[in-house]
mmCIF file of C-alpha atoms in Angstrom:
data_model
loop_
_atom_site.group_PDB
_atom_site.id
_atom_site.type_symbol
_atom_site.label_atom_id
_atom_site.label_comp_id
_atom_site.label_asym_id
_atom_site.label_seq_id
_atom_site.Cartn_x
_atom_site.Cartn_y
_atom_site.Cartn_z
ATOM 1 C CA UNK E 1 159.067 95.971 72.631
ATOM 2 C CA UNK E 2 158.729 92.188 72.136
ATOM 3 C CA UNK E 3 158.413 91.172 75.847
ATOM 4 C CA UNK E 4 158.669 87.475 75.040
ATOM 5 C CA UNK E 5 161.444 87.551 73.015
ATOM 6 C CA UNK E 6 163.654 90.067 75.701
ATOM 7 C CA UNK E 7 162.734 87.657 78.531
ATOM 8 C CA UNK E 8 164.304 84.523 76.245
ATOM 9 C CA UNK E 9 167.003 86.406 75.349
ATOM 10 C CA UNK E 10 167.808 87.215 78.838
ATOM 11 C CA UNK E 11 167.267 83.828 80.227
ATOM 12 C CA UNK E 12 167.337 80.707 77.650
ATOM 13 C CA UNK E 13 170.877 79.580 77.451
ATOM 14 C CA UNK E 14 172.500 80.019 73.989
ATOM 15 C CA UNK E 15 173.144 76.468 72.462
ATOM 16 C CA UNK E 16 175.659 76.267 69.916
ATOM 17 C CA UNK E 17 175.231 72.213 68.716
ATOM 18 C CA UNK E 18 175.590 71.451 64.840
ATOM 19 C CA UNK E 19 172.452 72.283 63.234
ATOM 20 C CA UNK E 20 170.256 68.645 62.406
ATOM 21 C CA UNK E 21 167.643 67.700 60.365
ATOM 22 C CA UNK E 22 165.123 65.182 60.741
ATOM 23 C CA UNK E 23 166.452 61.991 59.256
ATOM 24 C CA UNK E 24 169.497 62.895 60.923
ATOM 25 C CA UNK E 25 171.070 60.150 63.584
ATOM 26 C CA UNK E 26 172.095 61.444 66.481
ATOM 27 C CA UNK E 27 173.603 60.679 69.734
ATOM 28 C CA UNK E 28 172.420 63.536 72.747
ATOM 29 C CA UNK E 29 174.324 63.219 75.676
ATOM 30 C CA UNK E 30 172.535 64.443 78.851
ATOM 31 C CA UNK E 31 172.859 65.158 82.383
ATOM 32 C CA UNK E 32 170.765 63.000 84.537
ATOM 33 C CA UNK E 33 170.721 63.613 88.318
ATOM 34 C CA UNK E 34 170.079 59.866 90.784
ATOM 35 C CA UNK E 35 169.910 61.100 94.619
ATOM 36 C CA UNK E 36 173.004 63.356 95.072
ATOM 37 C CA UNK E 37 174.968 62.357 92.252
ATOM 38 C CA UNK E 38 175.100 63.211 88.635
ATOM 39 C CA UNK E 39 176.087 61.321 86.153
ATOM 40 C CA UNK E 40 176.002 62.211 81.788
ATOM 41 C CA UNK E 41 173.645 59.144 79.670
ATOM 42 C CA UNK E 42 173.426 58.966 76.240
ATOM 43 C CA UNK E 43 170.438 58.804 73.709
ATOM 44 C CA UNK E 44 171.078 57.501 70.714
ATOM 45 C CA UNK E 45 168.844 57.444 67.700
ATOM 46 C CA UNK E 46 166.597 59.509 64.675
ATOM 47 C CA UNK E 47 165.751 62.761 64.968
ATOM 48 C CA UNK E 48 161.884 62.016 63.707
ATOM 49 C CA UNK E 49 160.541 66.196 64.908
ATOM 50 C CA UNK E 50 161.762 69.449 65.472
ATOM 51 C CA UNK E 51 159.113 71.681 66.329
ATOM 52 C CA UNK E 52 158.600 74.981 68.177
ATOM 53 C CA UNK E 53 161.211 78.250 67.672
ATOM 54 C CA UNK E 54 164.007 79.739 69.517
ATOM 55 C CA UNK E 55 163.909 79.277 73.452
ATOM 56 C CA UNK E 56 161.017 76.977 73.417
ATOM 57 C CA UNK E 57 162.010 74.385 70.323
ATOM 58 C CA UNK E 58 161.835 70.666 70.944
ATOM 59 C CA UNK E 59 163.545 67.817 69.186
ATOM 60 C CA UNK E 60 162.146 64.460 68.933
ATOM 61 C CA UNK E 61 165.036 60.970 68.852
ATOM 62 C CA UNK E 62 163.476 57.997 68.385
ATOM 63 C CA UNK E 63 165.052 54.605 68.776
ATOM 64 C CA UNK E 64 164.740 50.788 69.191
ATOM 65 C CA UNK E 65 165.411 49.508 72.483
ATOM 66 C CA UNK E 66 165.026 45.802 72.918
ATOM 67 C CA UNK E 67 162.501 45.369 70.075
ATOM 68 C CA UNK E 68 160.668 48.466 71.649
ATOM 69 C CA UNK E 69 160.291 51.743 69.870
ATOM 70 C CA UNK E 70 161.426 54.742 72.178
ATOM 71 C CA UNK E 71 161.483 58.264 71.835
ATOM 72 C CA UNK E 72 162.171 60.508 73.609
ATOM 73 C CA UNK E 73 161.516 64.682 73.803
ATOM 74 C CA UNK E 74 164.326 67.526 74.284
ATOM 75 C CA UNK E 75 163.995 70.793 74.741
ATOM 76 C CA UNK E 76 166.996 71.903 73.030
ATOM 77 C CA UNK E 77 167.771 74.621 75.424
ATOM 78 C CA UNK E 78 167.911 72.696 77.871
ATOM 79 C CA UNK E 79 170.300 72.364 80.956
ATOM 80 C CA UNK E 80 170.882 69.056 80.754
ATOM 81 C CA UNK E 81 172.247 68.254 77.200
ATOM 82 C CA UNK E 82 175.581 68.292 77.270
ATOM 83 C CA UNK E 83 176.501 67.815 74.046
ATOM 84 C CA UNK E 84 174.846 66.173 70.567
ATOM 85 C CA UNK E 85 176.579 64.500 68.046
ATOM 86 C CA UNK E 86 175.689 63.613 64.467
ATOM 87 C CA UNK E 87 176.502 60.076 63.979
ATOM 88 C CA UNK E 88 174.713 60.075 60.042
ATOM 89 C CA UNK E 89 172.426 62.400 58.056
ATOM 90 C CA UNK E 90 169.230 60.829 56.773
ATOM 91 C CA UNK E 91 167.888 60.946 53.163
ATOM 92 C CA UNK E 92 164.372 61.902 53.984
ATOM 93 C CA UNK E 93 161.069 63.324 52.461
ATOM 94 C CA UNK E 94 159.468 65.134 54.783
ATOM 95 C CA UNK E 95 159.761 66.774 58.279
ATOM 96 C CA UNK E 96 157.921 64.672 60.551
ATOM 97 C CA UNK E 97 158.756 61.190 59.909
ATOM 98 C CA UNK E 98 155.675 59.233 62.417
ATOM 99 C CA UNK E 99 155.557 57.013 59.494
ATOM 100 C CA UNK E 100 158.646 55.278 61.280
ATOM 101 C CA UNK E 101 156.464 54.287 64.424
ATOM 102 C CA UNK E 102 154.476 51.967 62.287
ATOM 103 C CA UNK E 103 157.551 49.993 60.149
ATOM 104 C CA UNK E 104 159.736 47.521 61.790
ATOM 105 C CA UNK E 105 162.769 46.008 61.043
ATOM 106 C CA UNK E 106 164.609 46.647 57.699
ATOM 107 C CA UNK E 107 161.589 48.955 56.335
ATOM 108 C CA UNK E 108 162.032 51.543 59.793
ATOM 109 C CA UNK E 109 165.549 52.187 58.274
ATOM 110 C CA UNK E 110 166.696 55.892 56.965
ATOM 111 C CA UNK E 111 168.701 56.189 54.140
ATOM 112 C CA UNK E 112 171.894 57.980 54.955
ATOM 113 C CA UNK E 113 172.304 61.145 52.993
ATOM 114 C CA UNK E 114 175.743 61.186 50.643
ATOM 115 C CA UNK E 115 177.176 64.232 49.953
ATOM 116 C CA UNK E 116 179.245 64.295 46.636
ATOM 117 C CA UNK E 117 182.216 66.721 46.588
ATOM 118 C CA UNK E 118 181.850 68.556 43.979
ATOM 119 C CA UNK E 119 183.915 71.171 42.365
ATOM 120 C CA UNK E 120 182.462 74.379 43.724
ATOM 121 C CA UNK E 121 181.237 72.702 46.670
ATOM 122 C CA UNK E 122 185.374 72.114 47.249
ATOM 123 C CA UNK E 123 186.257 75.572 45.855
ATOM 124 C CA UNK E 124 183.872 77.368 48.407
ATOM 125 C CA UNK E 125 185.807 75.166 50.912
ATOM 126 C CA UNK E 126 188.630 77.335 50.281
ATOM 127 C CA UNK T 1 153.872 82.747 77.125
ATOM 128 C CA UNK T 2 157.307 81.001 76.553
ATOM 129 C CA UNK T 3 159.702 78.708 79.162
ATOM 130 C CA UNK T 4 162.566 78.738 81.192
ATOM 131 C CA UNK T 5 164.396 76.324 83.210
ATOM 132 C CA UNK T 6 164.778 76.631 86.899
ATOM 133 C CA UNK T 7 168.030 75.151 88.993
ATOM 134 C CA UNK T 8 167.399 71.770 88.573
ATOM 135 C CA UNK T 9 167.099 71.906 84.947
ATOM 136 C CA UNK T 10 163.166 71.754 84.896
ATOM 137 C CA UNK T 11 161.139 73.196 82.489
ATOM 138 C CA UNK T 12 158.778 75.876 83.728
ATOM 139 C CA UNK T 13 155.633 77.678 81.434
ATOM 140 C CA UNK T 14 155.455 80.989 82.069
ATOM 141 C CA UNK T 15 153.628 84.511 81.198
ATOM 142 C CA UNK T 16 155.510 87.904 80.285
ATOM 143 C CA UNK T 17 153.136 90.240 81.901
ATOM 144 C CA UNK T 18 154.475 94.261 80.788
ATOM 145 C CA UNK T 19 153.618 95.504 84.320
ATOM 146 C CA UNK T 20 153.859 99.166 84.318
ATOM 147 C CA UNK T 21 155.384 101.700 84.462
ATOM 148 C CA UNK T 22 151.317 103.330 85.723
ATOM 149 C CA UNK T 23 151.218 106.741 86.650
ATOM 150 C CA UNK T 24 148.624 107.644 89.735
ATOM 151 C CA UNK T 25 145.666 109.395 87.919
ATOM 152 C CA UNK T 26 143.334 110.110 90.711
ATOM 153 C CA UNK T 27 144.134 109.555 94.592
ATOM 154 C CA UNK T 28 140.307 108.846 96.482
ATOM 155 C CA UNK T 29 140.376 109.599 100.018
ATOM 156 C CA UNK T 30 137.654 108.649 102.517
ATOM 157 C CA UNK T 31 136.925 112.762 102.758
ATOM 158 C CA UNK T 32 136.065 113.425 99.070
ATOM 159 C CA UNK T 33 134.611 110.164 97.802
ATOM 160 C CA UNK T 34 133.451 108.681 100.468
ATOM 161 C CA UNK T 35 136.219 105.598 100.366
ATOM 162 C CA UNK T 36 140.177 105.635 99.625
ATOM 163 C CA UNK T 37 141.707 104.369 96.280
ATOM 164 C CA UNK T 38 144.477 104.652 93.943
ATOM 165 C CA UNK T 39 143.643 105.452 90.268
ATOM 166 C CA UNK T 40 145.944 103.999 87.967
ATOM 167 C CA UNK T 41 146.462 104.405 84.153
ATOM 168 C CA UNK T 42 148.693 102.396 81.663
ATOM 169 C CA UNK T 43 148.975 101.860 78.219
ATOM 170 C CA UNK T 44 149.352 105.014 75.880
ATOM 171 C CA UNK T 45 146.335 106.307 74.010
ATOM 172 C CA UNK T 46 145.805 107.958 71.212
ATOM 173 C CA UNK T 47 145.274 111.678 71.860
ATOM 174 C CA UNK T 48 142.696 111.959 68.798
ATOM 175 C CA UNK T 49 140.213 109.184 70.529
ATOM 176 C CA UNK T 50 140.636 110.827 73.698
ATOM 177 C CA UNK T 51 137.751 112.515 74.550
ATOM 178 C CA UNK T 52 138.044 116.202 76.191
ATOM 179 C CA UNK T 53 136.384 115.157 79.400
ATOM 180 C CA UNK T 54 139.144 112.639 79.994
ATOM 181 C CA UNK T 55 141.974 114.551 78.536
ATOM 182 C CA UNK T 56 141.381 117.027 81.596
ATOM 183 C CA UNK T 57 141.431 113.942 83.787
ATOM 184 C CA UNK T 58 144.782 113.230 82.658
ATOM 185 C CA UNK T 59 145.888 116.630 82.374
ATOM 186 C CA UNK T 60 145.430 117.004 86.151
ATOM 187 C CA UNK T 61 147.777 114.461 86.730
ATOM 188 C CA UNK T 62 149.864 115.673 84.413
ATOM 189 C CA UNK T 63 150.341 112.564 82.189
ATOM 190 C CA UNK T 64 149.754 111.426 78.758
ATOM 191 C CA UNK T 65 146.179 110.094 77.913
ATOM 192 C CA UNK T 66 146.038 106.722 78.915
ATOM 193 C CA UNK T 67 144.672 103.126 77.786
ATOM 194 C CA UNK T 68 142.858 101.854 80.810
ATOM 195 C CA UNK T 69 142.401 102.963 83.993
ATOM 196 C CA UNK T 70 142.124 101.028 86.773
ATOM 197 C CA UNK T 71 141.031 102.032 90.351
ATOM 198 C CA UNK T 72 142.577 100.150 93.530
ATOM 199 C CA UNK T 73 140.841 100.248 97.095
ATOM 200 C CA UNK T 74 142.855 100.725 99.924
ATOM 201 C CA UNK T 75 145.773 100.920 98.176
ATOM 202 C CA UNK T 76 148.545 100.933 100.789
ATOM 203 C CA UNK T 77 151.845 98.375 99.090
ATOM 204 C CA UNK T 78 153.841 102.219 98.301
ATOM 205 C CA UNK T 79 152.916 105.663 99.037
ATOM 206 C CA UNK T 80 152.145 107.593 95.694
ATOM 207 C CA UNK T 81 150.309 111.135 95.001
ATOM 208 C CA UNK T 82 148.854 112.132 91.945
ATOM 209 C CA UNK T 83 150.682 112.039 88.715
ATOM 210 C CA UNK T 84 153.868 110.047 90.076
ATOM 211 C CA UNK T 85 154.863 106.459 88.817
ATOM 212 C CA UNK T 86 154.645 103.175 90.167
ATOM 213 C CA UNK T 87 157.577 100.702 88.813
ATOM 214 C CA UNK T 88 157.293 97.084 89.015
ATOM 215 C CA UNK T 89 159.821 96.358 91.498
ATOM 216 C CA UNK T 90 158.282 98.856 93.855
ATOM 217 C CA UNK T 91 154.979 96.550 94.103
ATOM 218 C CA UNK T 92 156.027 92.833 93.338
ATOM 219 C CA UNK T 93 159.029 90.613 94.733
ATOM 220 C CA UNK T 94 160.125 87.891 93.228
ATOM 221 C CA UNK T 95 158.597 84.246 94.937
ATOM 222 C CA UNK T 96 155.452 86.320 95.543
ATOM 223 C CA UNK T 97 152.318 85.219 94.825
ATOM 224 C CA UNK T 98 150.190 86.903 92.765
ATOM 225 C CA UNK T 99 146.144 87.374 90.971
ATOM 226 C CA UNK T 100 145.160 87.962 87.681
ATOM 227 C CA UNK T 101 142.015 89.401 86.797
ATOM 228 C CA UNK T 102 141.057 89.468 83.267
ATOM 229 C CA UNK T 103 138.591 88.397 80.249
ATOM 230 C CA UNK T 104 139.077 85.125 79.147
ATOM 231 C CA UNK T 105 139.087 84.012 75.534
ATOM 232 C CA UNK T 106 135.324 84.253 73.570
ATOM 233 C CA UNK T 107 135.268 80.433 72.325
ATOM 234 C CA UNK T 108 131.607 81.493 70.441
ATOM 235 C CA UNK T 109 128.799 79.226 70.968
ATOM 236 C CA UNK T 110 130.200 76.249 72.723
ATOM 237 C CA UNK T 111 128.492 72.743 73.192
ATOM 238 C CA UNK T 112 128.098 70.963 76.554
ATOM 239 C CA UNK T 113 131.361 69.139 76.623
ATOM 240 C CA UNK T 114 133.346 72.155 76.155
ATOM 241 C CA UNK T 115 130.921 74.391 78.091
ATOM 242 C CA UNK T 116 130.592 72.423 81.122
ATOM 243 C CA UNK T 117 133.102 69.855 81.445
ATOM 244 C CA UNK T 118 129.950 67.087 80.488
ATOM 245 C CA UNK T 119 131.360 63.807 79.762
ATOM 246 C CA UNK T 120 129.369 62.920 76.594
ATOM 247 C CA UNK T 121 127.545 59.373 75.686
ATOM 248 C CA UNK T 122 130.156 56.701 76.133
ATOM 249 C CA UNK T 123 132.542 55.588 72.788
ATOM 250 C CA UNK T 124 129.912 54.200 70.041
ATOM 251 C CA UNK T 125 128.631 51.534 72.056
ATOM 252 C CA UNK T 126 125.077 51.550 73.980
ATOM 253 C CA UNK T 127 123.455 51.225 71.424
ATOM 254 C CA UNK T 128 123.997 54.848 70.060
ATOM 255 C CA UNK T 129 125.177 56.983 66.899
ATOM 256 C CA UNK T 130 124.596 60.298 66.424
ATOM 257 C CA UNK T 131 124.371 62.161 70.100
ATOM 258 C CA UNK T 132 128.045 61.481 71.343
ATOM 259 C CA UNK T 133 128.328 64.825 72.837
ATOM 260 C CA UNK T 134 123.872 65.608 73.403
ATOM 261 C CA UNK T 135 123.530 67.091 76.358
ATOM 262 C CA UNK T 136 120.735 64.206 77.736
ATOM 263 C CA UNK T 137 117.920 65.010 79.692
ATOM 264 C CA UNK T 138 117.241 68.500 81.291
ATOM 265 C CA UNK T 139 114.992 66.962 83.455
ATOM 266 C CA UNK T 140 111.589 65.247 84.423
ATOM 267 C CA UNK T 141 108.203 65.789 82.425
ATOM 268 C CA UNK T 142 104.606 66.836 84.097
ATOM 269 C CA UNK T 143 105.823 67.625 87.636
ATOM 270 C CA UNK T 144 107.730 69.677 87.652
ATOM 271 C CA UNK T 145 106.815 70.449 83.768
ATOM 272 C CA UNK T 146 109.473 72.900 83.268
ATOM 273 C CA UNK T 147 113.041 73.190 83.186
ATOM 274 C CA UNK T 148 115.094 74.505 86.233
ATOM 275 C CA UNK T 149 117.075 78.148 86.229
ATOM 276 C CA UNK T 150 120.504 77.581 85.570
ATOM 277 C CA UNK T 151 120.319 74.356 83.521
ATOM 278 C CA UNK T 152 123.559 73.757 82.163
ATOM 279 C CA UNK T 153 123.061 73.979 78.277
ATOM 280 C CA UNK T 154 124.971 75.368 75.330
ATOM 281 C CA UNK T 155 125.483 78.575 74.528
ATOM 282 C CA UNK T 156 128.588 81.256 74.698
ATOM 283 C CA UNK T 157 131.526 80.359 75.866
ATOM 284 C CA UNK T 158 134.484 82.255 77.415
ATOM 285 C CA UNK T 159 134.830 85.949 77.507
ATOM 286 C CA UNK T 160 134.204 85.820 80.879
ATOM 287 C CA UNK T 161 135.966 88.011 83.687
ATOM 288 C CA UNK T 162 138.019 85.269 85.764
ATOM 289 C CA UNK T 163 140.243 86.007 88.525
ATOM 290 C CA UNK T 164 143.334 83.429 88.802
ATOM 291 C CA UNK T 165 144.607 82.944 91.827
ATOM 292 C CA UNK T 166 148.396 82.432 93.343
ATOM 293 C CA UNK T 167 150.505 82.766 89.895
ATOM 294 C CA UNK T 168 154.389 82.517 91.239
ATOM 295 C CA UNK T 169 156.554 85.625 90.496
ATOM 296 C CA UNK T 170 159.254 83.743 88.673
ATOM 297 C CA UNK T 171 161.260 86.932 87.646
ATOM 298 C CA UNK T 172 161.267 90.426 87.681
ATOM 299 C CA UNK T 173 162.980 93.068 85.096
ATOM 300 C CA UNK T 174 162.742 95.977 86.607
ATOM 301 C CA UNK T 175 164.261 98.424 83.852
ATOM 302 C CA UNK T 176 161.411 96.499 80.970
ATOM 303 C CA UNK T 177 158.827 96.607 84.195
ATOM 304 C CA UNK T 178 158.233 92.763 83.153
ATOM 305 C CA UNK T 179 157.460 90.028 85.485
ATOM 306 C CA UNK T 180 157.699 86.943 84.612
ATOM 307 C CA UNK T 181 154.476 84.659 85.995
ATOM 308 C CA UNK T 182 154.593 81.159 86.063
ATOM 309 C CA UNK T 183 151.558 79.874 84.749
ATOM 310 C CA UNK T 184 148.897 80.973 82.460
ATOM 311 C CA UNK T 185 146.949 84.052 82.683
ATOM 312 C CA UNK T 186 143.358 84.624 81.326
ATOM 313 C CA UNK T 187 143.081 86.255 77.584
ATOM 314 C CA UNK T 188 144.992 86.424 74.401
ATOM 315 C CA UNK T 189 148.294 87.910 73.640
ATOM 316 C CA UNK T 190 148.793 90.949 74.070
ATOM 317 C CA UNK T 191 145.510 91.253 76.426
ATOM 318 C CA UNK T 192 145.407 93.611 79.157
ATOM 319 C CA UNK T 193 144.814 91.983 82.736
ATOM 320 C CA UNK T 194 144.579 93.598 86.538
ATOM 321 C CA UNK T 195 147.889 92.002 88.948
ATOM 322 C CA UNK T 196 146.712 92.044 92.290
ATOM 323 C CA UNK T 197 149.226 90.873 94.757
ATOM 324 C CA UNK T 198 148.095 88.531 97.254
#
């Protein structure tokens, strides 16, 4: 018996956001809890690392705030999210994109991934 | 180990410990051996690498051969007699504390910085290159002109039998006889450690 994976089935909530890449621009929208009242923030920015599996994965969002790079890790089952929402998908060439932390400006940008309807992409559609 | 989040939304690390079910394979009382204990096995053996001395042993309790025994003084938490099984639930609450007694990883011939927690020679200043983790001196020269027992050097690391203390029962499952620890235990995956409750 896998004793790890029982116990996450048993207690890590199921999360059912649209898959993302890294690249991708995303806004998560979390719970965040000031004295006795709870309120829902958003986070917007690039996914720049998933990492871990199942129960324990993480996703990394980084973004510029101010002229200040943030970022900011999620466990993505986590509680708090509420709810994340693709704003673009990135055109990117690789998986962990810390190359961004050292580019400013117009050179930190990701290109957005187009997707091209194509004829069997429209007649799996149907 | 893996994580789960508590009320608040918190992330906590925890162990799955398999904890059981152990069958009783020897009760010691004070009249026969001199002390009282509970003999516990768990883990199934193979019957081929069991040897015949032992396969009475468990024969007498009427179990299959076991991986490891382990023998508990003074065992008083439930009252078992030979040959019957002790569940999880039976022993450990959930918000108890708990020990766990096991062999740590081997980590192979180790330096001093990883050995002993020494701090090393500074960044690459003073004046130095090449010792940034040298041990330094072991001590003075003609008086006392040798070097003192238990001198913290290099040498093996890990492997050792530690015993860590007050691990939080996050969660029991009682049918899987898993508890769910938070906090690390000593060993690898998949090693076998001694719960003691506290």
């Amino acid at each position: 018996m896998d004793a790890i994976k029982f116990v996450q089935d048993q207690l890590i909530k199921k999360t059912d956001f649209r898959k993302f890449r890294a690249g991708d621009n995303i806004v998560v929208s979390y719970k965040i809890v000031e004295g006795n009242k709870e309120r829902i923030q958003d986070f917007r920015g690039d996914v720049i690392q998933i990492k871990g599996h199942s129960g324990t994965k993480t996703f990394t969002v980084r973004k510029i705030s101010n002229g200040v790079g943030v970022e900011r890790i999620f466990p993505i089952a986590s509680p708090s999210i509420v709810e994340i929402k693709i704003l673009k998908r990135g055109k990117v060439r690789r998986a962990r994109l810390f190359y961004l932390r050292d580019l400013v400006g117009k050179k930190a940008r990701i290109k957005e991934r187009k997707f091209i309807a194509s004829a069997s992409a429209s007649a799996k559609k149907d | 180990m893996t994580s789960i989040f508590d009320e608040a939304g918190r992330s906590i690390a925890c162990t799955v410990i398999e904890a059981g079910p152990c069958v009783v394979t020897q009760v010691k009382s004070e009249g026969s051996d001199g002390y009282s204990a509970l003999q516990v096995g768990f883990g199934d053996a193979k019957v081929k690498n069991t040897t015949q001395s032992m396969t009475g042993h468990f024969k007498k309790a009427g179990t299959a051969p076991k991986q490891r025994l382990v023998e508990f003084r003074d065992f008083n938490a439930v009252d078992k007699q030979l040959g019957e099984v002790i569940k999880v639930e039976e022993i450990f609450r959930e918000g108890d504390f708990i020990h766990a007694i096991g062999t740590t990883k081997g980590k192979g011939f180790q330096g001093v910085v990883k050995r002993h927690g020494f701090h090393g020679v500074g960044d690459s200043t003073h004046g130095q290159h090449n010792r940034g983790r040298a041990p330094g001196s072991i001590g003075a020269a003609s008086y006392p002109a040798k070097v003192f027992k238990g001198m913290r050097m290099a040498g093996r690391t890990g492997g050792d039998r530690v015993k860590i203390q007050n691990l939080k029962v996050v969660k029991i499952f009682p049918e899987q006889n898993i508890l769910l620890v938070k906090g690390a235990v000593p060993g690898h995956k998949g090693a076998m450690i001694i719960i003691e409750k506290k």
